[in-house]
Amino acid sequence: MTDIKSKKVVLGITGGVAAYKAAELVRRLGDQAIDVHVVMTEAACGFITPATLQALSGHPVYTDMWDARIPNSMAHIELSRDKAVIVIAPATADFMAKLVHGHADDLLSTLCLARDCPLIVAPAMNRQMWENPATQRNVAQLEKDGVTILGPASGDQACGETGNGRMLEAQEIADAVAAFLAPKSLAGVHVLMTAGPTFEPIDAVRGITNRSSGKMGYAIARAAIGAGAKVTLVSGPSSQPIPAGAALTRVESAADMFEAVKKHAKHADIFIGVAAVADYRVETPSEHKIKKTDDSQLTLRLVPNPDILAWVAGQKQPPFTVGFAAESRNLENYADEKRRRKKVNLIVANLAQNAIGADDNEVMLLDDSGTHKLPRAPKETVAKDIVARIATLYRAAKKRR
């Protein structure tokens, strides 16, 4: 199963207002079992205290080149040697310029210059500073130098303006770092996914839908991206944040989702049908709102929606196909019957009443070798385990071809 528990990172914090987000970032990285060691610039200490970051990370915070806590007084060497990556968040325009030109006038800049591990940078600055040609040249050079740039986002800024330059939220950065550290078991593989509910219109304002939030599907998309896959995500209505790196197609109805899947299926190596697709739709939706009268009853004629999973699995040369089964009873029996009937490689099954809308999940995986139960855990953790199993089965199936 996916394991990043041994991963250690340096979190470098520079002097921008977004430094306040670093506290949340330390927490979110910790949630992903990443061991965080903080290094701060002098300017960063004016926005958030080292004591706060030490309490949250559980490690001493370093700010001084000559810190006596490092036995040989070479903090710029020692602090990165056992780390998997250095993450600078926030990264100011000034600090990015230092990185480009190899300046080494404080602990953090010297540490970055002397590193033997990858570097990730999350910029944060005023929109005009971000759009300045000098900053854009620096960003381009950092990317050429192999530095990973996360963001920035567009939104409200501390100066009162709105635009590009806002640092990504802590959870987005933590997800990206976890993905960077995860084993690349799906490198070079194209994964096509569906997620979320569908919405089948009754009239201009009403429709048939379900309570799926999209959390599980979006978590699997993030896990697949973390495993190195190219992910195309076809999503029904969902308020979940878009997984960084996913190619997203938004749809509403099952018919729309089917058309999107057909468009991308021929290029997919793996298909994962997580979406809670409505089995039926109204045969003839009303163009206008249906008016209620005191003595009227409404009769709707429902017709079957296309079976997206069965269509994918039934292709002449189908991708490795994974389905989901959400049941309210007889979980294993119903899920295995669905797997055999639709001829899919793997079914992920869960009890709907215990999973829909929740932040955690308990699933069983059914394939030709039998049933494998995963313990209840946060959906992000479950997603990583599901993707690890998919990668194992996919590689085995590819060898048999």
Coordinates of C-alpha atoms in Angstrom, one line a residue:
M1 CA 0.0 0.0 0.0
T2 CA 1.1 3.6 -0.4
D3 CA 3.4 4.8 2.4
I4 CA 4.9 8.2 2.8
K5 CA 5.4 7.9 6.6
S6 CA 9.2 8.0 6.3
K7 CA 9.2 11.2 4.3
K8 CA 10.7 14.3 5.8
V9 CA 10.5 17.8 4.3
V10 CA 11.9 21.2 5.0
L11 CA 9.2 23.9 5.0
G12 CA 10.8 27.3 4.2
I13 CA 8.8 30.3 5.1
T14 CA 9.6 33.8 3.7
G15 CA 8.4 37.2 4.6
G16 CA 4.9 37.7 3.1
V17 CA 1.5 38.1 4.6
A18 CA 0.6 34.6 3.4
A19 CA 3.1 33.3 6.0
Y20 CA 0.1 32.9 8.3
K21 CA -1.1 30.0 6.1
A22 CA 2.1 28.2 7.0
A23 CA 0.6 27.1 10.4
E24 CA -2.3 25.4 8.6
L25 CA 0.1 23.9 6.0
V26 CA 2.2 22.3 8.8
R27 CA -1.0 20.7 10.2
R28 CA -2.2 19.5 6.8
L29 CA 1.2 18.0 5.9
G30 CA 1.1 16.2 9.3
D31 CA -2.3 14.8 8.4
Q32 CA -0.6 13.1 5.5
A33 CA 2.1 11.6 7.7
I34 CA 4.8 14.0 6.4
D35 CA 7.4 15.0 8.9
V36 CA 7.9 18.8 8.7
H37 CA 11.1 20.7 9.7
V38 CA 10.7 24.5 9.5
V39 CA 13.2 27.1 8.4
M40 CA 12.2 30.8 8.5
T41 CA 13.7 34.0 7.1
E42 CA 14.1 37.0 9.4
A43 CA 11.2 38.7 7.6
A44 CA 8.9 35.7 8.1
C45 CA 9.3 36.0 11.8
G46 CA 7.6 39.4 11.6
F47 CA 4.4 37.7 10.4
I48 CA 4.3 34.4 12.4
T49 CA 6.4 33.3 15.3
P50 CA 8.9 30.4 15.4
A51 CA 7.2 29.2 18.6
T52 CA 3.9 28.6 16.7
L53 CA 5.6 26.6 14.0
Q54 CA 7.6 24.6 16.6
A55 CA 4.5 23.7 18.5
L56 CA 2.7 22.5 15.4
S57 CA 5.6 20.7 13.8
G58 CA 7.1 19.1 17.0
H59 CA 10.6 20.1 15.9
P60 CA 12.9 23.1 16.5
V61 CA 12.5 26.0 14.1
Y62 CA 15.7 27.3 12.5
T63 CA 16.3 30.9 11.5
D64 CA 20.0 31.5 12.0
M65 CA 23.0 30.4 9.8
W66 CA 25.1 29.9 13.0
D67 CA 22.5 28.0 15.1
A68 CA 24.5 26.3 17.9
R69 CA 22.0 23.4 18.0
I70 CA 23.6 22.1 14.8
P71 CA 26.8 20.3 16.1
N72 CA 29.1 21.4 13.3
S73 CA 27.4 24.8 12.8
M74 CA 26.6 23.9 9.2
A75 CA 22.8 24.2 9.3
H76 CA 22.7 25.0 5.6
I77 CA 24.2 21.6 4.9
E78 CA 22.8 19.4 7.6
L79 CA 19.1 20.4 7.5
S80 CA 18.5 19.1 3.9
R81 CA 20.6 16.0 3.8
D82 CA 17.9 13.5 5.1
K83 CA 15.0 15.4 3.6
A84 CA 12.9 14.3 0.6
V85 CA 12.1 17.8 -0.6
I86 CA 12.3 21.5 0.3
V87 CA 9.0 23.4 0.1
I88 CA 9.0 27.2 0.1
A89 CA 5.6 28.6 1.1
P90 CA 5.1 31.4 0.8
A91 CA 7.8 32.3 -1.7
T92 CA 8.1 36.1 -2.1
A93 CA 9.2 37.7 -5.3
D94 CA 12.5 38.6 -3.6
F95 CA 13.2 35.1 -2.5
M96 CA 12.4 33.7 -6.0
A97 CA 14.9 36.2 -7.4
K98 CA 17.5 34.9 -4.9
L99 CA 16.9 31.4 -6.0
V100 CA 17.4 32.3 -9.7
H101 CA 20.7 34.1 -9.1
G102 CA 22.1 31.8 -6.5
H103 CA 22.2 34.3 -3.7
A104 CA 23.0 32.8 -0.3
D105 CA 22.8 35.6 2.3
D106 CA 20.7 33.8 5.0
L107 CA 20.0 30.3 6.2
L108 CA 17.1 29.5 3.9
S109 CA 18.6 30.8 0.6
T110 CA 21.9 29.1 1.5
L111 CA 20.1 25.8 2.3
C112 CA 18.4 25.9 -1.1
L113 CA 21.7 26.5 -2.9
A114 CA 23.4 23.6 -1.0
R115 CA 20.5 21.2 -1.3
D116 CA 20.7 17.7 -2.8
C117 CA 16.9 17.2 -2.9
P118 CA 14.1 18.6 -5.1
L119 CA 12.7 22.1 -4.5
I120 CA 9.0 23.1 -4.6
V121 CA 8.0 26.8 -4.5
A122 CA 4.5 28.3 -3.8
P123 CA 4.6 32.0 -4.8
A124 CA 2.7 34.6 -2.9
M125 CA 2.7 38.3 -3.8
N126 CA 0.7 41.3 -5.1
R127 CA -0.8 40.8 -8.6
Q128 CA 1.4 43.5 -10.1
M129 CA 4.5 42.0 -8.6
W130 CA 3.5 38.6 -10.0
E131 CA 2.7 40.0 -13.5
N132 CA 5.9 42.0 -13.6
P133 CA 8.2 40.8 -16.5
A134 CA 11.1 40.3 -14.1
T135 CA 9.1 37.9 -11.9
Q136 CA 7.8 36.0 -14.9
R137 CA 11.4 35.6 -16.2
N138 CA 12.4 34.3 -12.8
V139 CA 9.5 31.8 -12.8
A140 CA 10.4 30.6 -16.2
Q141 CA 14.1 30.1 -15.2
L142 CA 13.1 28.3 -12.0
E143 CA 11.0 25.9 -14.1
K144 CA 14.0 25.4 -16.5
D145 CA 16.1 24.6 -13.4
G146 CA 13.8 21.8 -12.4
V147 CA 12.0 23.7 -9.6
T148 CA 8.3 22.8 -9.2
I149 CA 6.0 25.8 -9.0
L150 CA 2.7 25.5 -7.2
G151 CA 0.2 28.2 -8.2
P152 CA -0.3 31.0 -7.6
A153 CA -4.1 31.3 -7.4
S154 CA -6.3 34.2 -8.3
G155 CA -8.4 35.9 -5.6
D156 CA -8.6 38.6 -3.0
Q157 CA -5.2 39.9 -1.8
A158 CA -4.1 41.6 1.4
C159 CA -3.5 44.9 -0.4
G160 CA -7.2 45.0 -1.2
E161 CA -6.8 44.1 -4.9
T162 CA -7.9 41.0 -6.7
G163 CA -5.9 39.0 -9.2
N164 CA -3.1 36.4 -9.7
G165 CA -0.5 36.1 -7.0
R166 CA -2.5 34.7 -4.1
M167 CA -0.8 31.6 -2.5
L168 CA -2.6 28.3 -2.9
E169 CA -4.5 27.2 0.2
A170 CA -2.7 24.9 2.7
Q171 CA -4.7 21.8 1.7
E172 CA -3.9 22.3 -2.0
I173 CA -0.2 22.6 -1.2
A174 CA -0.2 19.6 1.2
D175 CA -2.0 17.5 -1.5
A176 CA 0.6 18.5 -4.1
V177 CA 3.5 17.7 -1.8
A178 CA 2.0 14.3 -0.8
A179 CA 1.5 13.6 -4.5
F180 CA 5.1 14.6 -5.2
L181 CA 6.4 12.2 -2.6
A182 CA 4.1 9.2 -3.4
P183 CA 5.5 6.2 -5.3
K184 CA 4.9 6.6 -9.0
S185 CA 3.3 3.3 -9.6
L186 CA 1.1 4.7 -12.4
A187 CA 3.8 6.8 -14.2
G188 CA 2.9 7.2 -17.9
V189 CA -0.6 5.7 -17.4
H190 CA -3.7 7.6 -18.6
V191 CA -6.6 7.2 -16.1
L192 CA -10.1 8.2 -17.1
M193 CA -12.5 8.7 -14.1
T194 CA -16.0 9.7 -13.3
A195 CA -17.0 11.2 -10.0
G196 CA -19.9 12.9 -8.2
P197 CA -23.7 12.6 -8.8
T198 CA -25.7 13.1 -11.9
F199 CA -28.7 15.4 -12.2
E200 CA -31.6 14.4 -14.4
P201 CA -34.0 17.2 -15.2
I202 CA -37.7 17.0 -14.5
D203 CA -38.5 20.5 -15.6
A204 CA -36.7 23.8 -15.8
V205 CA -35.9 23.9 -12.1
R206 CA -36.4 20.4 -10.7
G207 CA -34.5 17.2 -11.1
I208 CA -33.6 13.7 -9.9
T209 CA -30.2 13.3 -8.2
N210 CA -28.6 11.6 -5.3
R211 CA -26.5 12.5 -2.2
S212 CA -23.1 11.8 -3.6
S213 CA -20.6 14.6 -2.7
G214 CA -17.8 13.5 -5.0
K215 CA -15.3 13.3 -2.1
M216 CA -14.3 9.7 -2.8
G217 CA -13.9 10.2 -6.5
Y218 CA -11.9 13.4 -6.2
A219 CA -9.7 11.7 -3.5
I220 CA -9.0 8.9 -6.0
A221 CA -8.2 11.4 -8.7
R222 CA -5.6 13.0 -6.3
A223 CA -4.2 9.6 -5.4
A224 CA -3.8 8.6 -9.1
I225 CA -2.1 11.9 -9.9
G226 CA 0.2 11.3 -6.9
A227 CA 1.0 7.9 -8.4
G228 CA 2.2 9.6 -11.6
A229 CA -0.9 9.1 -13.7
K230 CA -2.3 11.5 -16.3
V231 CA -5.9 11.9 -15.0
T232 CA -9.0 12.9 -17.0
L233 CA -11.9 13.5 -14.5
V234 CA -15.5 13.6 -15.7
S235 CA -17.5 15.0 -12.8
G236 CA -21.1 15.6 -12.1
P237 CA -22.2 18.5 -9.9
S238 CA -19.7 18.7 -6.9
S239 CA -18.3 21.4 -4.7
Q240 CA -15.0 19.5 -4.2
P241 CA -11.8 21.4 -5.0
I242 CA -10.4 20.4 -8.4
P243 CA -7.5 18.0 -8.0
A244 CA -4.3 19.8 -9.0
G245 CA -3.1 18.3 -12.3
A246 CA -6.4 16.8 -13.4
A247 CA -8.0 17.5 -16.7
L248 CA -11.6 18.3 -15.6
T249 CA -14.8 18.0 -17.7
R250 CA -17.9 19.1 -15.8
V251 CA -21.3 17.4 -16.8
E252 CA -24.8 17.2 -15.3
S253 CA -26.8 14.4 -16.7
A254 CA -25.9 10.7 -17.1
A255 CA -26.2 11.2 -20.9
D256 CA -23.7 14.1 -20.8
M257 CA -21.3 11.9 -18.7
F258 CA -21.7 9.1 -21.1
E259 CA -20.7 11.3 -24.1
A260 CA -17.7 12.6 -22.2
V261 CA -16.5 9.1 -21.4
K262 CA -17.0 7.9 -25.0
K263 CA -14.8 10.9 -26.1
H264 CA -11.9 10.0 -23.9
A265 CA -12.2 6.2 -23.4
K266 CA -10.2 5.2 -26.5
H267 CA -7.1 7.0 -25.1
A268 CA -7.4 5.6 -21.5
D269 CA -5.3 2.8 -20.0
I270 CA -7.5 2.6 -16.9
F271 CA -11.2 3.6 -16.4
I272 CA -12.5 4.1 -12.8
G273 CA -16.2 4.6 -12.6
V274 CA -16.7 6.2 -9.2
A275 CA -19.7 8.5 -10.1
A276 CA -23.1 7.8 -8.6
V277 CA -24.9 7.7 -12.0
A278 CA -28.7 7.8 -12.0
D279 CA -30.1 4.6 -13.3
Y280 CA -33.2 6.4 -14.7
R281 CA -34.1 9.7 -16.3
V282 CA -37.4 11.4 -17.1
E283 CA -38.4 10.4 -20.6
T284 CA -39.6 13.9 -21.6
P285 CA -38.5 16.7 -19.2
S286 CA -40.6 19.9 -19.3
E287 CA -39.0 22.9 -20.9
H288 CA -40.8 25.1 -18.3
K289 CA -41.5 24.8 -14.6
I290 CA -44.4 22.4 -13.9
K291 CA -47.0 24.3 -12.0
K292 CA -48.6 22.8 -8.9
T293 CA -52.4 22.8 -8.6
D294 CA -54.4 21.8 -5.5
D295 CA -55.9 18.7 -6.9
S296 CA -53.2 17.5 -9.3
Q297 CA -50.9 14.5 -9.2
L298 CA -47.7 14.3 -11.1
T299 CA -46.8 11.2 -13.0
L300 CA -43.3 10.9 -14.4
R301 CA -42.3 8.2 -16.9
L302 CA -38.8 7.1 -16.3
V303 CA -36.5 5.4 -18.8
P304 CA -33.1 3.7 -18.3
N305 CA -29.9 5.7 -18.5
P306 CA -27.0 4.3 -20.5
D307 CA -24.8 1.9 -18.4
I308 CA -21.4 3.7 -18.7
L309 CA -19.4 1.1 -16.8
A310 CA -20.8 -1.8 -18.9
W311 CA -20.2 0.1 -22.1
V312 CA -16.5 0.7 -21.2
A313 CA -15.9 -2.9 -20.1
G314 CA -17.6 -4.2 -23.3
Q315 CA -15.3 -2.5 -25.8
K316 CA -13.3 -4.7 -28.1
Q317 CA -10.1 -3.6 -26.4
P318 CA -11.3 -2.1 -23.1
P319 CA -9.1 -0.3 -20.7
F320 CA -8.5 -1.9 -17.3
T321 CA -11.9 -1.2 -15.8
V322 CA -12.8 -0.5 -12.2
G323 CA -16.4 0.0 -11.0
F324 CA -17.9 1.1 -7.7
A325 CA -20.9 -0.6 -5.9
A326 CA -22.8 1.4 -3.3
E327 CA -25.3 -0.9 -1.6
S328 CA -27.5 -0.7 1.5
R329 CA -27.4 -4.5 2.2
N330 CA -25.9 -7.8 1.0
L331 CA -22.8 -5.8 0.0
E332 CA -20.4 -8.5 -1.0
N333 CA -23.0 -10.6 -2.9
Y334 CA -24.4 -7.7 -4.8
A335 CA -21.0 -6.3 -5.6
D336 CA -19.5 -9.5 -6.9
E337 CA -22.6 -10.2 -9.0
K338 CA -22.1 -6.7 -10.5
R339 CA -18.5 -7.4 -11.2
R340 CA -19.2 -10.7 -13.0
R341 CA -22.2 -9.4 -14.9
K342 CA -20.4 -6.3 -16.2
K343 CA -17.1 -8.1 -16.7
V344 CA -15.0 -5.5 -14.9
N345 CA -11.5 -6.1 -13.5
L346 CA -12.2 -4.7 -10.0
I347 CA -15.2 -3.6 -8.0
V348 CA -14.8 -1.3 -5.0
A349 CA -17.8 -1.8 -2.7
N350 CA -19.2 0.1 0.3
L351 CA -22.4 0.6 2.2
A352 CA -24.0 3.8 1.0
Q353 CA -25.4 4.7 4.4
N354 CA -21.9 4.7 5.9
A355 CA -20.1 6.5 3.1
I356 CA -22.1 9.1 1.2
G357 CA -21.2 12.6 2.3
A358 CA -18.8 11.3 5.0
D359 CA -15.1 12.1 5.3
D360 CA -14.1 8.5 5.9
N361 CA -15.0 5.2 4.3
E362 CA -14.8 1.4 4.6
V363 CA -14.6 -0.6 1.4
M364 CA -14.0 -4.0 0.1
L365 CA -12.1 -4.7 -3.1
L366 CA -13.4 -7.6 -5.3
D367 CA -11.4 -9.1 -8.2
D368 CA -10.7 -12.5 -9.6
S369 CA -8.5 -13.4 -6.7
G370 CA -11.3 -12.8 -4.1
T371 CA -12.4 -10.2 -1.6
H372 CA -10.0 -7.8 0.2
K373 CA -11.3 -5.6 2.9
L374 CA -9.8 -2.2 3.8
P375 CA -10.3 -0.8 7.3
R376 CA -12.3 2.4 7.9
A377 CA -10.1 5.4 7.3
P378 CA -10.2 8.9 5.9
K379 CA -11.2 8.9 2.2
E380 CA -7.8 10.3 1.2
T381 CA -6.1 7.2 2.9
V382 CA -8.6 4.8 1.4
A383 CA -8.1 6.4 -2.0
K384 CA -4.3 5.8 -1.9
D385 CA -4.9 2.1 -1.0
I386 CA -7.4 1.7 -3.8
V387 CA -5.0 3.2 -6.3
A388 CA -2.1 1.0 -5.1
R389 CA -4.3 -2.1 -5.6
I390 CA -5.4 -0.8 -9.1
A391 CA -1.7 -0.3 -10.0
T392 CA -0.8 -3.8 -8.9
L393 CA -3.6 -5.4 -10.8
Y394 CA -3.1 -3.2 -13.9
R395 CA 0.6 -4.2 -14.1
A396 CA -0.2 -7.9 -13.8
A397 CA -2.9 -7.7 -16.4
K398 CA -0.5 -5.8 -18.8
K399 CA 2.1 -8.6 -18.4
R400 CA -0.5 -11.2 -19.4
R401 CA -1.4 -9.5 -22.7

